[in-house]
Tab-separated table of C-alpha atoms and ligand atoms in Angstrom:
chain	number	residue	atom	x	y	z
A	25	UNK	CA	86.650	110.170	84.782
A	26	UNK	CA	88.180	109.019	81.585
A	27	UNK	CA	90.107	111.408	80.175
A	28	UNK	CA	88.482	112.471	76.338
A	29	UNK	CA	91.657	110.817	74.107
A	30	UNK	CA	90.915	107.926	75.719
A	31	UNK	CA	87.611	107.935	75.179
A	32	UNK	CA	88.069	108.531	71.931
A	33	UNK	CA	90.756	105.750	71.512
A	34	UNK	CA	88.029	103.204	73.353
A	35	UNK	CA	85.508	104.192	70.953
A	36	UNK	CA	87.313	103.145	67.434
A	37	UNK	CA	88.085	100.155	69.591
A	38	UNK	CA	84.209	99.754	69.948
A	39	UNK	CA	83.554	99.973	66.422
A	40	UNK	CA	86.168	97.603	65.207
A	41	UNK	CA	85.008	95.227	67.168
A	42	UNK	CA	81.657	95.456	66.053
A	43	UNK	CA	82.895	95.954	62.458
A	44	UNK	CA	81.581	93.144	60.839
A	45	UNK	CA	78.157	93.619	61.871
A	46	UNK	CA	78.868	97.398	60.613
A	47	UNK	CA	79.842	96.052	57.613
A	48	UNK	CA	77.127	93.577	56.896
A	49	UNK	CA	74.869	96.336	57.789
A	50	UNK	CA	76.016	98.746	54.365
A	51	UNK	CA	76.389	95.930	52.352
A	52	UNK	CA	72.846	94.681	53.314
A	53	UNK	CA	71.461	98.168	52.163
A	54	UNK	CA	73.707	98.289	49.186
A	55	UNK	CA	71.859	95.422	47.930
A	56	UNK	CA	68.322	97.053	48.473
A	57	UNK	CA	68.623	100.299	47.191
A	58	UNK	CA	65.398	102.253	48.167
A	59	UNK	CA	64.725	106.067	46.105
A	60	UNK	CA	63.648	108.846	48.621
A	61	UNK	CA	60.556	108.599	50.572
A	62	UNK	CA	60.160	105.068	49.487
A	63	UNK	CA	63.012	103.683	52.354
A	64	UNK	CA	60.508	101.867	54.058
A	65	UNK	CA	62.415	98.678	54.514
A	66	UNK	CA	65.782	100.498	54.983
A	67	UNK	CA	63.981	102.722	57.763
A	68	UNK	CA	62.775	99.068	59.440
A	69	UNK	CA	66.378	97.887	59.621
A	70	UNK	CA	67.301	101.196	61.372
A	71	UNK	CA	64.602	101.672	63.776
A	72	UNK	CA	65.090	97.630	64.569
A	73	UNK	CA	69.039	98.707	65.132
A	74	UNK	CA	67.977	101.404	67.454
A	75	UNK	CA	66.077	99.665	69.393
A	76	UNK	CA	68.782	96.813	70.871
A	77	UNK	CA	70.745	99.809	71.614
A	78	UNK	CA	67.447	101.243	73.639
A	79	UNK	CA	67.540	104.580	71.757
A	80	UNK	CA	63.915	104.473	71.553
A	81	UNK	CA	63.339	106.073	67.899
A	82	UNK	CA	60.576	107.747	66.273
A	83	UNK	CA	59.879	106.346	63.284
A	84	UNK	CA	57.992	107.564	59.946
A	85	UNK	CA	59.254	111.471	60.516
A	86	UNK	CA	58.764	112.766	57.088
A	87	UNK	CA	57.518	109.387	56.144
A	88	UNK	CA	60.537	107.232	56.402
A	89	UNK	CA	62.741	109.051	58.770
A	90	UNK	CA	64.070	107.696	62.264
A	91	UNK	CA	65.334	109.095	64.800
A	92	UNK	CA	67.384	107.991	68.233
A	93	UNK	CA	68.777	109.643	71.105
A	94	UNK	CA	71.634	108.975	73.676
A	95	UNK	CA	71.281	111.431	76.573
A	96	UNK	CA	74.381	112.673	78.052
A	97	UNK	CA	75.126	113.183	82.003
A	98	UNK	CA	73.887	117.206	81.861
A	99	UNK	CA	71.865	118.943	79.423
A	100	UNK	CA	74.022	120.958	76.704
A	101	UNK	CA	73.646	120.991	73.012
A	102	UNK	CA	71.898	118.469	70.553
A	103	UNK	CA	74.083	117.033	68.436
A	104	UNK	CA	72.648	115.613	65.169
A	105	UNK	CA	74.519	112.749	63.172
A	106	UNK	CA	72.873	112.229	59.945
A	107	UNK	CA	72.848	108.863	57.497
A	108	UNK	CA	70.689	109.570	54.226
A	109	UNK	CA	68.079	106.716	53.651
A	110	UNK	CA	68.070	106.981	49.782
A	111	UNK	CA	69.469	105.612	46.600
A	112	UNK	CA	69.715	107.226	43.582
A	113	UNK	CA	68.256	105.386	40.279
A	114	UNK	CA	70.835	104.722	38.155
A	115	UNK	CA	69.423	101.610	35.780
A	116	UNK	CA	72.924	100.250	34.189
A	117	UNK	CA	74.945	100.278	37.495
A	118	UNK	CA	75.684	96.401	38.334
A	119	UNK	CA	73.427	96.507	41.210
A	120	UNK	CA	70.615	98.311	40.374
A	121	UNK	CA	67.547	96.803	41.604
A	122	UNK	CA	66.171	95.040	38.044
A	123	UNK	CA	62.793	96.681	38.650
A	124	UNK	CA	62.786	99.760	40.016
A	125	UNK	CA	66.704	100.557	38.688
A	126	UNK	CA	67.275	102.299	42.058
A	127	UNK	CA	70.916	101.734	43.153
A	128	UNK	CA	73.343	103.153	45.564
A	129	UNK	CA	75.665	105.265	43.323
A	130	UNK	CA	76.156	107.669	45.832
A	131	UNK	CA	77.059	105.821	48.631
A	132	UNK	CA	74.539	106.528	51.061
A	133	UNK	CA	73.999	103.128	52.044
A	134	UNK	CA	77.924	103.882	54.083
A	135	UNK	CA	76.226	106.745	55.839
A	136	UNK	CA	73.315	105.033	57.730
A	137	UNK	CA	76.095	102.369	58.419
A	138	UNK	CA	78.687	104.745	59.671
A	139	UNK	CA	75.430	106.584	61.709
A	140	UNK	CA	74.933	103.389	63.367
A	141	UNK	CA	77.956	101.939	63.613
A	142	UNK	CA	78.651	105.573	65.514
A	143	UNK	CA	75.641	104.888	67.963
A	144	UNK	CA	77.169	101.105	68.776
A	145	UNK	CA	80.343	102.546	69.083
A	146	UNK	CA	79.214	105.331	71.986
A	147	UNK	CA	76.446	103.026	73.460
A	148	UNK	CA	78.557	100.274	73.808
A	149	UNK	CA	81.725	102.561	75.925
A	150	UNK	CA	79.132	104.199	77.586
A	151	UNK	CA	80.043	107.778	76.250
A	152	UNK	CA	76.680	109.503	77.636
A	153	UNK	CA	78.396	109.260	81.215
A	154	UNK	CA	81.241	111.325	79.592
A	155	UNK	CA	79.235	114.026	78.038
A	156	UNK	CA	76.649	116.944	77.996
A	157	UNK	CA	74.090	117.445	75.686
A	158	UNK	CA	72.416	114.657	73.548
A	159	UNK	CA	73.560	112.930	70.440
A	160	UNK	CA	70.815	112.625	67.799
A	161	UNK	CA	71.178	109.217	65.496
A	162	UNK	CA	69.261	110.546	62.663
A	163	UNK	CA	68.485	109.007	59.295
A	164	UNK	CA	66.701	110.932	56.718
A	165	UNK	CA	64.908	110.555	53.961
A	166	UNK	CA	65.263	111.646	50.063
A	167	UNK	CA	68.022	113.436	49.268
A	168	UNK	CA	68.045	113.057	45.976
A	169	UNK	CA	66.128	114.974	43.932
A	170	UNK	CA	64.505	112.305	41.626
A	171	UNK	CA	61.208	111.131	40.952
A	172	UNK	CA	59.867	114.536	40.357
A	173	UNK	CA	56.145	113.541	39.297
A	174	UNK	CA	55.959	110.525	41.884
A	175	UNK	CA	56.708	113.550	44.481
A	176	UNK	CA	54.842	116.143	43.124
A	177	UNK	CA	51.893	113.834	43.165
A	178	UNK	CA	52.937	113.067	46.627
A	179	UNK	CA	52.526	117.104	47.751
A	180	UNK	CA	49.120	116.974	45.925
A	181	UNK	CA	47.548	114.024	47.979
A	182	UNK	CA	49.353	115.833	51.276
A	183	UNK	CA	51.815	113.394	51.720
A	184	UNK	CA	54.520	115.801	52.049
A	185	UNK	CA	54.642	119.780	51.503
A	186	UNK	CA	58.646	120.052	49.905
A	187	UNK	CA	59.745	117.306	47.652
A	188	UNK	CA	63.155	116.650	49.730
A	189	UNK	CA	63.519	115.082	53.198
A	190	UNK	CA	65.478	117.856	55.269
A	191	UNK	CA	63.477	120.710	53.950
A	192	UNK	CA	60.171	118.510	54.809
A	193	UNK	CA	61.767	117.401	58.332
A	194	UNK	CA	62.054	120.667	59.169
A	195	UNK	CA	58.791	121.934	57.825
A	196	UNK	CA	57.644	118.974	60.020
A	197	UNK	CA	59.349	120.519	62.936
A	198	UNK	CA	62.219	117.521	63.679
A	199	UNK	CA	65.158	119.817	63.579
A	200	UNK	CA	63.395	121.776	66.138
A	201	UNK	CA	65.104	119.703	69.032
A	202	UNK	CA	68.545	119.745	67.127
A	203	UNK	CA	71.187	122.376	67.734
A	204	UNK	CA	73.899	121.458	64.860
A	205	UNK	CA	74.328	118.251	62.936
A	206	UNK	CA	76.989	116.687	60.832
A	207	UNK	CA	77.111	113.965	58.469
A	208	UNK	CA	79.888	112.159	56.021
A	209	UNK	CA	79.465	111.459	52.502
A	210	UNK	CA	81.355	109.088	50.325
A	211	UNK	CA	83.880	110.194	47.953
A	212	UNK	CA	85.665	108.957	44.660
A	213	UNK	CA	89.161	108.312	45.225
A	214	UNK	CA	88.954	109.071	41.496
A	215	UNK	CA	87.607	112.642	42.447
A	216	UNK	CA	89.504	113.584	45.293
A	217	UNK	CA	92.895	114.145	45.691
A	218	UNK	CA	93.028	113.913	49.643
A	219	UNK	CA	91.359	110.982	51.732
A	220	UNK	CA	88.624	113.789	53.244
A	221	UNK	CA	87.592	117.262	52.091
A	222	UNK	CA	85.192	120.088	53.266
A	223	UNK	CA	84.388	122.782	51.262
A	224	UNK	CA	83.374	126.056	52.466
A	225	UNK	CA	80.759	125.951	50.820
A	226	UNK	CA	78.460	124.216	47.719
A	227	UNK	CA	75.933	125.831	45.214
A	228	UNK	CA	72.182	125.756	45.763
A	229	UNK	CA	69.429	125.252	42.876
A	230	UNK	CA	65.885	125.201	41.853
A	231	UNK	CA	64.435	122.544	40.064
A	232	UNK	CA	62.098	123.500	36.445
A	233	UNK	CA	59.771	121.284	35.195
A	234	UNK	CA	58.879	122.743	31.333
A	235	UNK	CA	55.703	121.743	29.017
A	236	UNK	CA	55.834	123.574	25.483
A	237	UNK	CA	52.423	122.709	24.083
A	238	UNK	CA	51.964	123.179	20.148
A	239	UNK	CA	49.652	121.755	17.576
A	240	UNK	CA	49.937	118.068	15.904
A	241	UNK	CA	50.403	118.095	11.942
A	242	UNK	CA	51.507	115.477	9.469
A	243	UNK	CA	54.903	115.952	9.710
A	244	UNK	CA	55.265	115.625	5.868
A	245	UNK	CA	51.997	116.117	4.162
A	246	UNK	CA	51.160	119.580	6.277
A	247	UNK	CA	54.000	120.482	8.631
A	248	UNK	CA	52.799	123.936	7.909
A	249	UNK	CA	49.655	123.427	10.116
A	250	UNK	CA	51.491	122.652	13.429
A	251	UNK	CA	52.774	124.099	16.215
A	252	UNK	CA	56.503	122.525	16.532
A	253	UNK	CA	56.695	122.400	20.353
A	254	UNK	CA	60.120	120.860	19.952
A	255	UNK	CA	61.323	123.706	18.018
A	256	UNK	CA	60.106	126.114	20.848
A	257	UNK	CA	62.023	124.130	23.240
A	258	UNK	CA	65.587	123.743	21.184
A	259	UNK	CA	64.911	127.960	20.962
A	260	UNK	CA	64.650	128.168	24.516
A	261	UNK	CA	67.258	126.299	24.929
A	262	UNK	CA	69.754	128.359	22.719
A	263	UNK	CA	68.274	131.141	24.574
A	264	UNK	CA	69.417	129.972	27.514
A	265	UNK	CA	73.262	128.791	26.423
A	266	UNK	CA	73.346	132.744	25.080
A	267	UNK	CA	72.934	134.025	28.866
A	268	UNK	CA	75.704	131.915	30.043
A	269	UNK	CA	78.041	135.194	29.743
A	270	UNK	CA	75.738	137.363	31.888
A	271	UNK	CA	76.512	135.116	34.970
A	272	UNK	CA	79.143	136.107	37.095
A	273	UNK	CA	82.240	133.626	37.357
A	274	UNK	CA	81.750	133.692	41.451
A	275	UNK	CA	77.970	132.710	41.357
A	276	UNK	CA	79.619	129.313	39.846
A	277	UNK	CA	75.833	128.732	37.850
A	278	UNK	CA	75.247	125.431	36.690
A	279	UNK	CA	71.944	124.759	34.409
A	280	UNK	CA	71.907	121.462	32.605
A	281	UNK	CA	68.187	120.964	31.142
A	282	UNK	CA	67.384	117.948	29.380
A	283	UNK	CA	64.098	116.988	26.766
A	284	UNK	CA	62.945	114.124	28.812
A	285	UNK	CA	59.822	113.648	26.301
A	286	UNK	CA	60.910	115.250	22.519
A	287	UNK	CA	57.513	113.905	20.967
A	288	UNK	CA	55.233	111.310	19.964
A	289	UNK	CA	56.005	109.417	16.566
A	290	UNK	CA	58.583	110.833	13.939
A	291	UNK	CA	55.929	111.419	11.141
A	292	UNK	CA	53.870	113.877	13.422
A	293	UNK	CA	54.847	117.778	14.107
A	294	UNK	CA	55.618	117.349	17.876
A	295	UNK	CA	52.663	118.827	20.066
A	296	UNK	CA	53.946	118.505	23.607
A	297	UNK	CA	57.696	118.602	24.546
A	298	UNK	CA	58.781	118.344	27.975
A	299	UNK	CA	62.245	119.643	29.646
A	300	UNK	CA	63.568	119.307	33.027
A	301	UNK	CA	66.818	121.851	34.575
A	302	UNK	CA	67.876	122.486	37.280
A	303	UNK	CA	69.265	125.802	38.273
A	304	UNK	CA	72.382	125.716	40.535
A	305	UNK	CA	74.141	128.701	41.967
A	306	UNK	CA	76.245	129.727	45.006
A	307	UNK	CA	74.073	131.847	46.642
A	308	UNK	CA	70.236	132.305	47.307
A	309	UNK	CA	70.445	135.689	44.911
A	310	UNK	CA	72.242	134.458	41.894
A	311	UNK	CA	69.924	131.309	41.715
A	312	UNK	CA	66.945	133.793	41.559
A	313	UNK	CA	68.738	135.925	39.020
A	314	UNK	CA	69.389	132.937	36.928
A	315	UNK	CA	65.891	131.219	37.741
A	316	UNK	CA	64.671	134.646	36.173
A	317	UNK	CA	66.717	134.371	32.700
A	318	UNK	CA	65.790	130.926	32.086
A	319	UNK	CA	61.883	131.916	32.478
A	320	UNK	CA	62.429	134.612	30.028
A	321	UNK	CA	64.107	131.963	27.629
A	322	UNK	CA	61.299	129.802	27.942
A	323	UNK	CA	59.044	131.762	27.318
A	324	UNK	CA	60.977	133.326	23.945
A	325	UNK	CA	60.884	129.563	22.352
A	326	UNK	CA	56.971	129.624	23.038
A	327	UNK	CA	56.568	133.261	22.245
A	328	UNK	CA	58.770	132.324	18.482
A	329	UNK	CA	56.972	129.094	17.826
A	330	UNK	CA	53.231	130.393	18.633
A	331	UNK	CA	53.119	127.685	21.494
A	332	UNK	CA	52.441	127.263	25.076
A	333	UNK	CA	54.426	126.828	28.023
A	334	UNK	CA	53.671	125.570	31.152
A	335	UNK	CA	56.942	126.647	33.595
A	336	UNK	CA	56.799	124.845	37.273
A	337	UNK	CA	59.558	125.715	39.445
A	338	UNK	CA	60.058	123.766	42.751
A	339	UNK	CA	62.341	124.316	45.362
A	340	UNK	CA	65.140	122.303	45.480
A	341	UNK	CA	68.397	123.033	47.987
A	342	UNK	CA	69.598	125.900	49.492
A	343	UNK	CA	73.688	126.430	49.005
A	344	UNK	CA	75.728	124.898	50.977
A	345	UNK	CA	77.766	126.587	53.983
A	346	UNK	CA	80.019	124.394	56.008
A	347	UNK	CA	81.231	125.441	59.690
A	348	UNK	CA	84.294	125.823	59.673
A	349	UNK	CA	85.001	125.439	63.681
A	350	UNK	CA	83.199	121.976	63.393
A	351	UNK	CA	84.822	121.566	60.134
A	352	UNK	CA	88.283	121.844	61.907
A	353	UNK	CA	87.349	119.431	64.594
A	354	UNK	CA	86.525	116.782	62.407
A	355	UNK	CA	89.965	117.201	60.439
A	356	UNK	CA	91.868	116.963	63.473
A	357	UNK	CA	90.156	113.205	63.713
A	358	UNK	CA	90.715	112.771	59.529
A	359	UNK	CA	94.677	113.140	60.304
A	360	UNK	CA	94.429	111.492	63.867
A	361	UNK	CA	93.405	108.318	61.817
A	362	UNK	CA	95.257	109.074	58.825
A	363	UNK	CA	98.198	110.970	59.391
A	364	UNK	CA	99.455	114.790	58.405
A	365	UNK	CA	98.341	116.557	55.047
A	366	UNK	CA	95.170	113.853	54.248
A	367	UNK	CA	92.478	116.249	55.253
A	368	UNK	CA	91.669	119.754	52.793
A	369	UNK	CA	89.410	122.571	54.223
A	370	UNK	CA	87.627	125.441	52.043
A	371	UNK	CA	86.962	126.269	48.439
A	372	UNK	CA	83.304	125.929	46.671
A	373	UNK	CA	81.738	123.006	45.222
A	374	UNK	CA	79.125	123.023	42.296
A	375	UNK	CA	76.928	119.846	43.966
A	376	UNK	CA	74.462	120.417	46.017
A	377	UNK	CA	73.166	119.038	49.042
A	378	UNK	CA	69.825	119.360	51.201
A	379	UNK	CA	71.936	119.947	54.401
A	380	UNK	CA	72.875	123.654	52.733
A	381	UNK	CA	68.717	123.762	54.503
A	382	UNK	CA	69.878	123.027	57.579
A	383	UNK	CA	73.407	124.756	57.285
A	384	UNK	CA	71.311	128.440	57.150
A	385	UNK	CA	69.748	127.134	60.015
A	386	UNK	CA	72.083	125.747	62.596
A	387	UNK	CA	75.902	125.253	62.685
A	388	UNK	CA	76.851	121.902	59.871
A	389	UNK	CA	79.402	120.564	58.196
A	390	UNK	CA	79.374	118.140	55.629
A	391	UNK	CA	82.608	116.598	54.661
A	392	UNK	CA	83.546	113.929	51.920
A	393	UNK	CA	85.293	110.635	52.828
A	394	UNK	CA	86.902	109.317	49.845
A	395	UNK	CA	86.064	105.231	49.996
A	396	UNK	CA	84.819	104.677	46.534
A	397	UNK	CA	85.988	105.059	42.984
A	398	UNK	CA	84.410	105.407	39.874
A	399	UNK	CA	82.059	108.632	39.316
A	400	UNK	CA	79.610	109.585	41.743
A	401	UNK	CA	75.729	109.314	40.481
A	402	UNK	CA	77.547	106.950	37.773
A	403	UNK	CA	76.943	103.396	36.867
A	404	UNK	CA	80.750	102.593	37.680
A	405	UNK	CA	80.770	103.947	41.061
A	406	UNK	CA	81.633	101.264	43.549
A	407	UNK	CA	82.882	101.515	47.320
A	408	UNK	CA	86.795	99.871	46.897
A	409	UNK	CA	87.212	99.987	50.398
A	410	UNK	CA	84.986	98.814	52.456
A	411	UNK	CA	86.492	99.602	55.950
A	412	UNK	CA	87.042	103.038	55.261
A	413	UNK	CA	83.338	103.521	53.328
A	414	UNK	CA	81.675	101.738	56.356
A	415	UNK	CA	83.637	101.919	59.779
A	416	UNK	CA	86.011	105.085	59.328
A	417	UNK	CA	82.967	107.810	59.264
A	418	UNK	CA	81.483	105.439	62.217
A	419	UNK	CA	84.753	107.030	63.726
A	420	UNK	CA	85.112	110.211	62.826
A	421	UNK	CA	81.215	110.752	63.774
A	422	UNK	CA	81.871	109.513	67.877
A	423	UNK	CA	85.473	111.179	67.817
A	424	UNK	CA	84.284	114.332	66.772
A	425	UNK	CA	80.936	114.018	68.237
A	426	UNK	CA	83.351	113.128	71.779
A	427	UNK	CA	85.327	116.388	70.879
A	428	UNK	CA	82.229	118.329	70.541
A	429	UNK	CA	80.077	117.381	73.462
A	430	UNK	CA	82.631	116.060	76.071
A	431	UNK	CA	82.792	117.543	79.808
A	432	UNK	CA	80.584	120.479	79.497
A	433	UNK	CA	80.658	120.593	75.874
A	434	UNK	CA	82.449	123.887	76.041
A	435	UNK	CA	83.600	123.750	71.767
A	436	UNK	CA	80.008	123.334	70.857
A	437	UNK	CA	78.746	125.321	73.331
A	438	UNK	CA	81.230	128.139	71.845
A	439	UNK	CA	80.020	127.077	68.279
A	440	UNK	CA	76.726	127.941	69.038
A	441	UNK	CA	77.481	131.042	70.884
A	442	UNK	CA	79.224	132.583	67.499
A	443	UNK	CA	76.969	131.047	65.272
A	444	UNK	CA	74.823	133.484	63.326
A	445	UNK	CA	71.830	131.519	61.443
A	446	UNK	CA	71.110	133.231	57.867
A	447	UNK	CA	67.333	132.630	58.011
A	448	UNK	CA	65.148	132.156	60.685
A	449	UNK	CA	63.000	128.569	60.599
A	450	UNK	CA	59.594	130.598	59.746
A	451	UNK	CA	61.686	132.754	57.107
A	452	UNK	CA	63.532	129.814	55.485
A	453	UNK	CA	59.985	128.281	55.292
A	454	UNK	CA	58.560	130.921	53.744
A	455	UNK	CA	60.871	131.478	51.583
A	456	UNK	CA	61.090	127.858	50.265
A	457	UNK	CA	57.212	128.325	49.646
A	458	UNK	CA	57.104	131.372	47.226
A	459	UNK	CA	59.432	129.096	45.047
A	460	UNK	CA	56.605	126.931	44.146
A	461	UNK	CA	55.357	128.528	40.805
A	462	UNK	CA	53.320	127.292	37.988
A	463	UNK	CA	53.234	130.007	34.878
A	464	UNK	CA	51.027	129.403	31.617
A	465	UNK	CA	52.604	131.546	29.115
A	466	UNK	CA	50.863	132.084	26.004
A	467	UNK	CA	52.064	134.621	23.718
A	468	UNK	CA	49.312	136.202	21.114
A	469	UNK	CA	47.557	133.786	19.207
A	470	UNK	CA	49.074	133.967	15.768
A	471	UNK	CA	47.133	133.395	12.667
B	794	ZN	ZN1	74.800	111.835	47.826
């Protein structure tokens, strides 16, 4: 039997050799960037992928997910390597689509390439014969939280019950035949100081979608017989920059709203206002204390103006928690390929990420590979290195996936033994349902 270095060794040899198709493969889904739940034709190029490699997906899971497996020699744990589908929209980057201004700014279009580039790699050395358990190739849908309305109107026809792809996948039952998954993200050289990073952990949020409602006035003949919904909103927003000291420095809260409508026409008292935030945090509790003060803000600027407000809160990710056995395995790989002192392990992160859903589930980790520069979600971010962005997580993927599952799969069989899930599927569910709120506040009609 070949011994698991070896292996290992044969299986970067795979994916080299297949590197230009690897290659072509991101670049082809650079240059049609596709925003969550819309990744129909990026989903096609997987599923086709799959299929010469006779991993027999399932397509549409969550609407545009896909999903492969390679069966090892004895059953043992499910091993889950993920590649995001979606692009961000970000209008002025250089390739943003011209008409939808979707564009890859955050590198996802590496993952699905490193995913498969990982399942070529494996197929093609024949790994399954070396292993227990089952590797899952697993793209996913939306994990950017963008198109808010498109989504929520989405929910409303029954399309989809959450507005991101992991929550929805598992509401939808795929993680159900999953045991732990990993994935690798792309990182800014000019944001990292090492070549790969995991944190221990990332912040969580919920997403607020805000209507003040007022009354329309000439703005200069009879201000005086509006409703300024725009000055309720800049109150509520004061409100909320004056609660910044009641958050504790370790809940690391982050809440950035912006007016996304501020009125109609300059010469009219603004009637309807609208505001999105979200409302990050670094644990499940602080989010909900914070999610709490910003309601009460919002509902001062209405209650000081004599307007409306119309509060929807949707759940967005839960925070992030990173295994750190798995977490370990996969930096052992980093400085196999990249030598002593590249890799950094711990620390929290203020991002956040759908797979902190799946981490309070099932044993994850979600590392950065630093590939790009420029500033991720910005117009200048741009993968500089190509091999690295594209066949290095292909890598680190089948090494660590060889580490985990190889033999009798003894490390992730050990990982799973001392795992202790934080929420129970039905719980998390639950849970993720009682944040979907609408509130109509309307303070006492003033005269
Ligand atoms: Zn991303």
């Amino acid at each position: 039997m070949t011994g698991k270095n070896e292996l290992k060794r044969a299986v970067c040899e795979a994916i080299d050799r297949n590197g230009n198709e690897i290659i072509e493969l991101g670049e082809r889904i650079l240059h049609h960037p596709e925003t969550g739940f819309n990744e129909d034709k990026t989903a096609a190029l997987v599923a086709e992928r799959m299929r010469t490699l006779d991993l027999e997906p399932q397509t549409g899971l969550a609407l545009t997910g896909v999903k492969g497996r390679l069966k090892g020699k004895a059953t043992g744990p499910r091993l889950a390597l993920i590649g995001e589908l979606d692009s961000l929209r970000t209008s002025d980057h250089p390739l943003a689509d011209p008409h939808t201004g979707a564009a890859h700014s955050c590198g996802h279009n590496a993952q699905v390439a490193g995913m498969l580039g990982a399942a070529m790699g494996l197929s093609a050395i024949g790994a399954s014969d070396h292993l227990a358990g089952e590797l899952v190739f697993f793209a996913v849908p939306a994990e950017e939280f963008i198109d808010v309305e498109e989504r929520l109107r989405r929910r409303e026809r029954g399309e989809v019950k959450f507005l991101l792809g992991k929550p929805e996948l598992v509401a939808k039952g795929h993680f159900d035949d999953i045991d732990m998954a990993m994935m690798i993200h792309v990182g800014s050289h000019d944001q990292m100081a090492k070549r790969s990073y995991i944190a221990d952990s990332s912040n969580g949020a919920v997403v607020k979608q805000v209507r003040f409602l007022g009354r329309a006035a000439h703005a200069g003949g009879a201000p005086q017989l509006g409703i300024n919904a725009l000055s309720a909103a800049m109150i509520a927003l004061n409100a909320i920059h004056a609660q910044r000291e009641t958050f504790y420095d370790r809940d690391t809260i982050r809440i950035h709203p912006i007016i996304t409508k501020g009125g109609d026409a300059v010469s009219v008292v603004p009637a309807e206002v609208h505001m999105e935030t979200f409302v990050r945090g670094g644990s499940r509790e602080a989010i909900l204390d914070a999610n709490m003060k910003v309601d009460r803000c919002l509902r001062a600027g209405a209650m000081a103006m004599g307007a409306e407000v119309e509060i929807n809160t949707i759940p967005g990710y839960l925070p992030q928690r990173n295994n750190r056995e798995m977490a370990q395995v996969f930096g052992g790989n980093v400085e196999a390929l990249f030598g002593p002192g590249t890799f950094d392990i711990g620390g929290h992160r203020t991002g956040s990420t759908d797979m902190g859903d799946i981490a309070h589930l099932k044993p994850v980790i979600h590392p950065y590979l630093a590939s790009a520069v420029g500033k991720t979600h910005g117009a200048d971010f741009r993968i500089s290195e190509p091999e690295h962005a594209y066949l290095t997580p292909a890598k680190l993927l089948a090494m660590t996936a060889i580490d985990l599952l190889y033999g009798d799969a003894a490390p992730a069989r050990k990982i799973l033994a001392e795992f202790k899930p934080l929420m129970t599927k039905d719980s998390y569910l639950a849970f993720e349902r009682g944040l979907f709120r609408t509130e109509h506040y309307q303070p006492e009609a003033s005269t």
